[in-house]
């Protein structure tokens, strides 16, 4: 949980901005730090790849870091404070908690440091742009596929990755709302949260299957959630439709083997690239779109090797 002690520490770091910033501003290259949600999943490595690509092409100094896992909100806040204390030209943030980062974003705004949100927005209009997937629409597509694959009726469940990040909230709501609207004969028996951790999500899935032996399908809302669902289904020997989100070798292998019906993939390289591109533009006083939609795609065994899909998948 975000604490007062962390806020005091963050304020102290920001108090150093005026002095520490002069050196940063004197650098030959623009300095743009990106603070991600973590490095737990291959998704973030792909985002970093895109950010580094943009940095190299645009001639700016890009750094990319995040906490060890997607529950460490305090650690992410510390990283953001440290980055802001260096008076960057702009900063990118993929907020673990859409509320907890706002005090620091207000400080950034006061210091005239443009903020670019990526992957997940925040509950504020401070970010001048957000580079992300339309997660509501992407999850709705996953719901449509689930409805089709289980014949439009039966019990299903959701193993989501977060109640505090907007990606978690939007994917949950996008999926649940689409099922309720289009498939009245499908019952969502539960929505559980595994923090994007595959081990926790595995145990949650096993409990869901034990309580609902007649369940027909489970949706995992990010890479860690989906792998947890897959592992739980394997361990229980269940026969259910598994739909995932994101990519990674484990999901790709499961889709090729038929253990997973399919998944939604984002464009993580594009997210990283567009975040840096927008940061450079706003730092130069240029106008950028408020929302940069980086796209999403459904992939399954039938199209996983198609060029347009292979280009947005990663291991």
PDB file of N, CA, C and O in Angstrom, residues 138-174:
ATOM      1  N   UNK A 138     -10.385  -4.714 -26.215  1.00  0.00           N
ATOM      2  CA  UNK A 138      -9.610  -5.950 -26.338  1.00  0.00           C
ATOM      3  C   UNK A 138     -10.235  -7.068 -25.504  1.00  0.00           C
ATOM      4  O   UNK A 138     -10.374  -8.212 -25.959  1.00  0.00           O
ATOM      5  N   UNK A 139     -10.629  -6.740 -24.281  1.00  0.00           N
ATOM      6  CA  UNK A 139     -11.250  -7.749 -23.415  1.00  0.00           C
ATOM      7  C   UNK A 139     -12.622  -8.152 -23.926  1.00  0.00           C
ATOM      8  O   UNK A 139     -13.046  -9.305 -23.778  1.00  0.00           O
ATOM      9  N   UNK A 140     -13.320  -7.207 -24.544  1.00  0.00           N
ATOM     10  CA  UNK A 140     -14.620  -7.540 -25.140  1.00  0.00           C
ATOM     11  C   UNK A 140     -14.441  -8.552 -26.271  1.00  0.00           C
ATOM     12  O   UNK A 140     -15.258  -9.466 -26.437  1.00  0.00           O
ATOM     13  N   UNK A 141     -13.364  -8.405 -27.045  1.00  0.00           N
ATOM     14  CA  UNK A 141     -13.082  -9.381 -28.092  1.00  0.00           C
ATOM     15  C   UNK A 141     -12.811 -10.758 -27.482  1.00  0.00           C
ATOM     16  O   UNK A 141     -13.294 -11.782 -28.001  1.00  0.00           O
ATOM     17  N   UNK A 142     -12.077 -10.785 -26.357  1.00  0.00           N
ATOM     18  CA  UNK A 142     -11.834 -12.057 -25.679  1.00  0.00           C
ATOM     19  C   UNK A 142     -13.147 -12.679 -25.216  1.00  0.00           C
ATOM     20  O   UNK A 142     -13.344 -13.903 -25.298  1.00  0.00           O
ATOM     21  N   UNK A 143     -14.067 -11.848 -24.739  1.00  0.00           N
ATOM     22  CA  UNK A 143     -15.376 -12.344 -24.294  1.00  0.00           C
ATOM     23  C   UNK A 143     -16.174 -12.911 -25.461  1.00  0.00           C
ATOM     24  O   UNK A 143     -16.824 -13.961 -25.336  1.00  0.00           O
ATOM     25  N   UNK A 144     -16.127 -12.229 -26.601  1.00  0.00           N
ATOM     26  CA  UNK A 144     -16.829 -12.729 -27.786  1.00  0.00           C
ATOM     27  C   UNK A 144     -16.302 -14.099 -28.194  1.00  0.00           C
ATOM     28  O   UNK A 144     -17.067 -15.010 -28.541  1.00  0.00           O
ATOM     29  N   UNK A 145     -14.977 -14.248 -28.160  1.00  0.00           N
ATOM     30  CA  UNK A 145     -14.374 -15.535 -28.511  1.00  0.00           C
ATOM     31  C   UNK A 145     -14.775 -16.614 -27.509  1.00  0.00           C
ATOM     32  O   UNK A 145     -15.070 -17.759 -27.885  1.00  0.00           O
ATOM     33  N   UNK A 146     -14.779 -16.259 -26.227  1.00  0.00           N
ATOM     34  CA  UNK A 146     -15.184 -17.231 -25.206  1.00  0.00           C
ATOM     35  C   UNK A 146     -16.626 -17.672 -25.440  1.00  0.00           C
ATOM     36  O   UNK A 146     -16.939 -18.880 -25.399  1.00  0.00           O
ATOM     37  N   UNK A 147     -17.510 -16.705 -25.687  1.00  0.00           N
ATOM     38  CA  UNK A 147     -18.916 -17.042 -25.928  1.00  0.00           C
ATOM     39  C   UNK A 147     -19.094 -17.984 -27.095  1.00  0.00           C
ATOM     40  O   UNK A 147     -19.857 -18.949 -27.024  1.00  0.00           O
ATOM     41  N   UNK A 148     -18.370 -17.709 -28.165  1.00  0.00           N
ATOM     42  CA  UNK A 148     -18.458 -18.570 -29.346  1.00  0.00           C
ATOM     43  C   UNK A 148     -17.944 -19.974 -29.057  1.00  0.00           C
ATOM     44  O   UNK A 148     -18.565 -20.973 -29.440  1.00  0.00           O
ATOM     45  N   UNK A 149     -16.805 -20.049 -28.372  1.00  0.00           N
ATOM     46  CA  UNK A 149     -16.140 -21.334 -28.162  1.00  0.00           C
ATOM     47  C   UNK A 149     -16.875 -22.262 -27.192  1.00  0.00           C
ATOM     48  O   UNK A 149     -16.718 -23.480 -27.267  1.00  0.00           O
ATOM     49  N   UNK A 150     -17.669 -21.684 -26.277  1.00  0.00           N
ATOM     50  CA  UNK A 150     -18.397 -22.562 -25.344  1.00  0.00           C
ATOM     51  C   UNK A 150     -19.869 -22.701 -25.741  1.00  0.00           C
ATOM     52  O   UNK A 150     -20.681 -23.229 -24.987  1.00  0.00           O
ATOM     53  N   UNK A 151     -20.200 -22.219 -26.940  1.00  0.00           N
ATOM     54  CA  UNK A 151     -21.555 -22.412 -27.439  1.00  0.00           C
ATOM     55  C   UNK A 151     -22.593 -21.477 -26.859  1.00  0.00           C
ATOM     56  O   UNK A 151     -23.799 -21.769 -26.897  1.00  0.00           O
ATOM     57  N   UNK A 152     -22.164 -20.372 -26.293  1.00  0.00           N
ATOM     58  CA  UNK A 152     -23.108 -19.353 -25.832  1.00  0.00           C
ATOM     59  C   UNK A 152     -23.798 -19.614 -24.519  1.00  0.00           C
ATOM     60  O   UNK A 152     -24.694 -18.853 -24.119  1.00  0.00           O
ATOM     61  N   UNK A 153     -23.405 -20.669 -23.804  1.00  0.00           N
ATOM     62  CA  UNK A 153     -24.026 -20.926 -22.503  1.00  0.00           C
ATOM     63  C   UNK A 153     -23.088 -21.718 -21.605  1.00  0.00           C
ATOM     64  O   UNK A 153     -22.155 -22.374 -22.078  1.00  0.00           O
ATOM     65  N   UNK A 154     -23.320 -21.608 -20.294  1.00  0.00           N
ATOM     66  CA  UNK A 154     -22.499 -22.331 -19.334  1.00  0.00           C
ATOM     67  C   UNK A 154     -21.824 -21.392 -18.343  1.00  0.00           C
ATOM     68  O   UNK A 154     -22.034 -20.186 -18.353  1.00  0.00           O
ATOM     69  N   UNK A 155     -21.008 -21.987 -17.492  1.00  0.00           N
ATOM     70  CA  UNK A 155     -20.321 -21.227 -16.453  1.00  0.00           C
ATOM     71  C   UNK A 155     -18.883 -20.910 -16.858  1.00  0.00           C
ATOM     72  O   UNK A 155     -18.199 -21.754 -17.442  1.00  0.00           O
ATOM     73  N   UNK A 156     -18.448 -19.688 -16.546  1.00  0.00           N
ATOM     74  CA  UNK A 156     -17.063 -19.302 -16.793  1.00  0.00           C
ATOM     75  C   UNK A 156     -16.553 -18.496 -15.602  1.00  0.00           C
ATOM     76  O   UNK A 156     -17.322 -18.129 -14.705  1.00  0.00           O
ATOM     77  N   UNK A 157     -15.247 -18.207 -15.604  1.00  0.00           N
ATOM     78  CA  UNK A 157     -14.647 -17.406 -14.540  1.00  0.00           C
ATOM     79  C   UNK A 157     -13.574 -16.505 -15.130  1.00  0.00           C
ATOM     80  O   UNK A 157     -13.116 -16.707 -16.257  1.00  0.00           O
ATOM     81  N   UNK A 158     -13.178 -15.517 -14.351  1.00  0.00           N
ATOM     82  CA  UNK A 158     -12.122 -14.585 -14.744  1.00  0.00           C
ATOM     83  C   UNK A 158     -11.041 -14.583 -13.668  1.00  0.00           C
ATOM     84  O   UNK A 158     -11.353 -14.458 -12.480  1.00  0.00           O
ATOM     85  N   UNK A 159      -9.790 -14.747 -14.086  1.00  0.00           N
ATOM     86  CA  UNK A 159      -8.652 -14.549 -13.198  1.00  0.00           C
ATOM     87  C   UNK A 159      -7.956 -13.286 -13.697  1.00  0.00           C
ATOM     88  O   UNK A 159      -7.260 -13.306 -14.703  1.00  0.00           O
ATOM     89  N   UNK A 160      -8.195 -12.182 -12.999  1.00  0.00           N
ATOM     90  CA  UNK A 160      -7.679 -10.879 -13.402  1.00  0.00           C
ATOM     91  C   UNK A 160      -6.369 -10.585 -12.681  1.00  0.00           C
ATOM     92  O   UNK A 160      -6.028 -11.243 -11.701  1.00  0.00           O
ATOM     93  N   UNK A 161      -5.655  -9.561 -13.171  1.00  0.00           N
ATOM     94  CA  UNK A 161      -4.332  -9.302 -12.608  1.00  0.00           C
ATOM     95  C   UNK A 161      -4.281  -8.129 -11.642  1.00  0.00           C
ATOM     96  O   UNK A 161      -3.301  -7.990 -10.909  1.00  0.00           O
ATOM     97  N   UNK A 162      -5.325  -7.282 -11.601  1.00  0.00           N
ATOM     98  CA  UNK A 162      -5.246  -6.123 -10.710  1.00  0.00           C
ATOM     99  C   UNK A 162      -6.600  -5.463 -10.520  1.00  0.00           C
ATOM    100  O   UNK A 162      -7.409  -5.395 -11.435  1.00  0.00           O
ATOM    101  N   UNK A 163      -6.802  -4.945  -9.308  1.00  0.00           N
ATOM    102  CA  UNK A 163      -7.972  -4.119  -9.017  1.00  0.00           C
ATOM    103  C   UNK A 163      -7.607  -2.638  -8.957  1.00  0.00           C
ATOM    104  O   UNK A 163      -8.491  -1.795  -8.794  1.00  0.00           O
ATOM    105  N   UNK A 164      -6.296  -2.328  -9.059  1.00  0.00           N
ATOM    106  CA  UNK A 164      -5.858  -0.941  -8.878  1.00  0.00           C
ATOM    107  C   UNK A 164      -5.309  -0.309 -10.154  1.00  0.00           C
ATOM    108  O   UNK A 164      -5.349   0.904 -10.303  1.00  0.00           O
ATOM    109  N   UNK A 165      -4.761  -1.107 -11.063  1.00  0.00           N
ATOM    110  CA  UNK A 165      -4.286  -0.532 -12.321  1.00  0.00           C
ATOM    111  C   UNK A 165      -5.444  -0.491 -13.305  1.00  0.00           C
ATOM    112  O   UNK A 165      -6.334  -1.351 -13.283  1.00  0.00           O
ATOM    113  N   UNK A 166      -5.435   0.516 -14.167  1.00  0.00           N
ATOM    114  CA  UNK A 166      -6.542   0.649 -15.106  1.00  0.00           C
ATOM    115  C   UNK A 166      -6.580  -0.473 -16.133  1.00  0.00           C
ATOM    116  O   UNK A 166      -7.651  -0.805 -16.644  1.00  0.00           O
ATOM    117  N   UNK A 167      -5.424  -1.094 -16.431  1.00  0.00           N
ATOM    118  CA  UNK A 167      -5.478  -2.242 -17.344  1.00  0.00           C
ATOM    119  C   UNK A 167      -6.291  -3.365 -16.723  1.00  0.00           C
ATOM    120  O   UNK A 167      -7.106  -4.007 -17.390  1.00  0.00           O
ATOM    121  N   UNK A 168      -6.065  -3.619 -15.439  1.00  0.00           N
ATOM    122  CA  UNK A 168      -6.808  -4.672 -14.755  1.00  0.00           C
ATOM    123  C   UNK A 168      -8.292  -4.376 -14.697  1.00  0.00           C
ATOM    124  O   UNK A 168      -9.135  -5.230 -14.977  1.00  0.00           O
ATOM    125  N   UNK A 169      -8.622  -3.153 -14.339  1.00  0.00           N
ATOM    126  CA  UNK A 169     -10.024  -2.745 -14.226  1.00  0.00           C
ATOM    127  C   UNK A 169     -10.718  -2.789 -15.588  1.00  0.00           C
ATOM    128  O   UNK A 169     -11.821  -3.330 -15.731  1.00  0.00           O
ATOM    129  N   UNK A 170     -10.057  -2.244 -16.605  1.00  0.00           N
ATOM    130  CA  UNK A 170     -10.681  -2.179 -17.927  1.00  0.00           C
ATOM    131  C   UNK A 170     -10.825  -3.554 -18.573  1.00  0.00           C
ATOM    132  O   UNK A 170     -11.841  -3.822 -19.228  1.00  0.00           O
ATOM    133  N   UNK A 171      -9.836  -4.419 -18.391  1.00  0.00           N
ATOM    134  CA  UNK A 171      -9.959  -5.761 -18.978  1.00  0.00           C
ATOM    135  C   UNK A 171     -11.033  -6.571 -18.266  1.00  0.00           C
ATOM    136  O   UNK A 171     -11.786  -7.308 -18.895  1.00  0.00           O
ATOM    137  N   UNK A 172     -11.092  -6.425 -16.963  1.00  0.00           N
ATOM    138  CA  UNK A 172     -12.169  -7.103 -16.220  1.00  0.00           C
ATOM    139  C   UNK A 172     -13.525  -6.609 -16.701  1.00  0.00           C
ATOM    140  O   UNK A 172     -14.401  -7.403 -17.067  1.00  0.00           O
ATOM    141  N   UNK A 173     -13.707  -5.292 -16.709  1.00  0.00           N
ATOM    142  CA  UNK A 173     -15.005  -4.734 -17.058  1.00  0.00           C
ATOM    143  C   UNK A 173     -15.357  -4.963 -18.525  1.00  0.00           C
ATOM    144  O   UNK A 173     -16.518  -5.240 -18.856  1.00  0.00           O
ATOM    145  N   UNK A 174     -14.362  -4.858 -19.396  1.00  0.00           N
ATOM    146  CA  UNK A 174     -14.622  -5.087 -20.807  1.00  0.00           C
ATOM    147  C   UNK A 174     -15.117  -6.501 -21.063  1.00  0.00           C
ATOM    148  O   UNK A 174     -16.059  -6.722 -21.841  1.00  0.00           O
TER     149      UNK A 174
END
